[in-house]
Amino acid sequence: MGMRRVLELLAILMIGEGVLTLIAPRRHSLIWDFGPEDFRRAIEGYAEHPTLARVVAAAEAGLGLWLALRVYSQEEEE
């Protein structure tokens, strides 16, 4: 798989993750509540602070959009 496809897939995942967290921050955050204790504490922090989770989610979705636009603009240049 080419690097552009990998970046496009990453953008799709970031946008989707961000939008789902914006819609239901607590429920979506708790999906990721597994693994090492430090990681679980961080996830539980997002679940307890939905506004913070939404701010991070908006930034993630925005970064995903920026990445997608960058990948698509590079394809048009060639």
PDB file of C-alpha atoms in Angstrom:
ATOM      1  CA  MET A   1       0.000   0.000   0.000  1.00  0.00           C
ATOM      2  CA  GLY A   2       1.407   3.367  -1.009  1.00  0.00           C
ATOM      3  CA  MET A   3       2.171   6.112   1.476  1.00  0.00           C
ATOM      4  CA  ARG A   4      -0.682   8.261   0.156  1.00  0.00           C
ATOM      5  CA  ARG A   5      -3.179   5.471   0.815  1.00  0.00           C
ATOM      6  CA  VAL A   6      -1.816   5.028   4.325  1.00  0.00           C
ATOM      7  CA  LEU A   7      -2.146   8.769   4.986  1.00  0.00           C
ATOM      8  CA  GLU A   8      -5.664   8.781   3.531  1.00  0.00           C
ATOM      9  CA  LEU A   9      -6.636   5.863   5.774  1.00  0.00           C
ATOM     10  CA  LEU A  10      -5.161   7.668   8.776  1.00  0.00           C
ATOM     11  CA  ALA A  11      -7.175  10.786   7.875  1.00  0.00           C
ATOM     12  CA  ILE A  12     -10.381   8.725   7.625  1.00  0.00           C
ATOM     13  CA  LEU A  13      -9.753   7.170  11.037  1.00  0.00           C
ATOM     14  CA  MET A  14      -8.966  10.529  12.640  1.00  0.00           C
ATOM     15  CA  ILE A  15     -12.061  12.203  11.217  1.00  0.00           C
ATOM     16  CA  GLY A  16     -14.334   9.320  12.228  1.00  0.00           C
ATOM     17  CA  GLU A  17     -12.865   9.041  15.713  1.00  0.00           C
ATOM     18  CA  GLY A  18     -13.188  12.795  16.210  1.00  0.00           C
ATOM     19  CA  VAL A  19     -16.802  12.954  15.040  1.00  0.00           C
ATOM     20  CA  LEU A  20     -17.882   9.983  17.168  1.00  0.00           C
ATOM     21  CA  THR A  21     -16.246  11.509  20.233  1.00  0.00           C
ATOM     22  CA  LEU A  22     -17.973  14.827  19.538  1.00  0.00           C
ATOM     23  CA  ILE A  23     -21.334  13.033  19.432  1.00  0.00           C
ATOM     24  CA  ALA A  24     -20.916  10.819  22.513  1.00  0.00           C
ATOM     25  CA  PRO A  25     -17.678  11.635  24.357  1.00  0.00           C
ATOM     26  CA  ARG A  26     -18.203   9.434  27.419  1.00  0.00           C
ATOM     27  CA  ARG A  27     -19.490   6.374  25.618  1.00  0.00           C
ATOM     28  CA  HIS A  28     -16.922   6.535  22.830  1.00  0.00           C
ATOM     29  CA  SER A  29     -14.012   7.189  25.204  1.00  0.00           C
ATOM     30  CA  LEU A  30     -14.877   4.153  27.304  1.00  0.00           C
ATOM     31  CA  ILE A  31     -14.620   1.905  24.223  1.00  0.00           C
ATOM     32  CA  TRP A  32     -10.847   2.384  24.556  1.00  0.00           C
ATOM     33  CA  ASP A  33     -10.753   1.600  28.304  1.00  0.00           C
ATOM     34  CA  PHE A  34      -8.320  -1.322  28.251  1.00  0.00           C
ATOM     35  CA  GLY A  35      -4.604  -1.976  28.397  1.00  0.00           C
ATOM     36  CA  PRO A  36      -1.949  -0.532  30.702  1.00  0.00           C
ATOM     37  CA  GLU A  37      -3.095   1.312  33.823  1.00  0.00           C
ATOM     38  CA  ASP A  38      -1.691   4.699  32.706  1.00  0.00           C
ATOM     39  CA  PHE A  39      -3.561   4.469  29.401  1.00  0.00           C
ATOM     40  CA  ARG A  40      -6.787   3.470  31.166  1.00  0.00           C
ATOM     41  CA  ARG A  41      -6.486   6.406  33.588  1.00  0.00           C
ATOM     42  CA  ALA A  42      -6.102   8.806  30.660  1.00  0.00           C
ATOM     43  CA  ILE A  43      -9.153   7.340  28.910  1.00  0.00           C
ATOM     44  CA  GLU A  44     -11.210   7.524  32.098  1.00  0.00           C
ATOM     45  CA  GLY A  45     -10.163  11.175  32.417  1.00  0.00           C
ATOM     46  CA  TYR A  46     -11.680  11.896  29.010  1.00  0.00           C
ATOM     47  CA  ALA A  47     -14.852  10.040  29.998  1.00  0.00           C
ATOM     48  CA  GLU A  48     -15.135  12.131  33.181  1.00  0.00           C
ATOM     49  CA  HIS A  49     -14.507  15.419  31.328  1.00  0.00           C
ATOM     50  CA  PRO A  50     -16.665  15.411  28.185  1.00  0.00           C
ATOM     51  CA  THR A  51     -15.838  19.023  27.288  1.00  0.00           C
ATOM     52  CA  LEU A  52     -12.128  18.230  27.229  1.00  0.00           C
ATOM     53  CA  ALA A  53     -12.844  15.112  25.170  1.00  0.00           C
ATOM     54  CA  ARG A  54     -14.837  17.202  22.676  1.00  0.00           C
ATOM     55  CA  VAL A  55     -12.052  19.793  22.362  1.00  0.00           C
ATOM     56  CA  VAL A  56      -9.486  17.073  21.663  1.00  0.00           C
ATOM     57  CA  ALA A  57     -11.933  15.371  19.269  1.00  0.00           C
ATOM     58  CA  ALA A  58     -12.496  18.592  17.317  1.00  0.00           C
ATOM     59  CA  ALA A  59      -8.747  19.048  16.994  1.00  0.00           C
ATOM     60  CA  GLU A  60      -8.357  15.425  15.873  1.00  0.00           C
ATOM     61  CA  ALA A  61     -11.100  15.739  13.251  1.00  0.00           C
ATOM     62  CA  GLY A  62      -9.628  19.033  12.042  1.00  0.00           C
ATOM     63  CA  LEU A  63      -6.174  17.504  11.735  1.00  0.00           C
ATOM     64  CA  GLY A  64      -7.672  14.576   9.832  1.00  0.00           C
ATOM     65  CA  LEU A  65      -9.375  16.969   7.417  1.00  0.00           C
ATOM     66  CA  TRP A  66      -6.139  18.893   6.931  1.00  0.00           C
ATOM     67  CA  LEU A  67      -4.281  15.641   6.240  1.00  0.00           C
ATOM     68  CA  ALA A  68      -6.903  14.481   3.726  1.00  0.00           C
ATOM     69  CA  LEU A  69      -6.824  17.804   1.906  1.00  0.00           C
ATOM     70  CA  ARG A  70      -3.037  17.663   1.778  1.00  0.00           C
ATOM     71  CA  VAL A  71      -3.042  14.129   0.332  1.00  0.00           C
ATOM     72  CA  TYR A  72      -5.680  15.051  -2.266  1.00  0.00           C
ATOM     73  CA  SER A  73      -3.919  18.259  -3.293  1.00  0.00           C
ATOM     74  CA  GLN A  74      -0.674  16.329  -3.837  1.00  0.00           C
ATOM     75  CA  GLU A  75      -2.506  13.905  -6.142  1.00  0.00           C
ATOM     76  CA  GLU A  76      -3.907  16.793  -8.204  1.00  0.00           C
ATOM     77  CA  GLU A  77      -0.444  18.319  -8.658  1.00  0.00           C
ATOM     78  CA  GLU A  78       0.874  15.200 -10.321  1.00  0.00           C
TER      79      GLU A  78
END
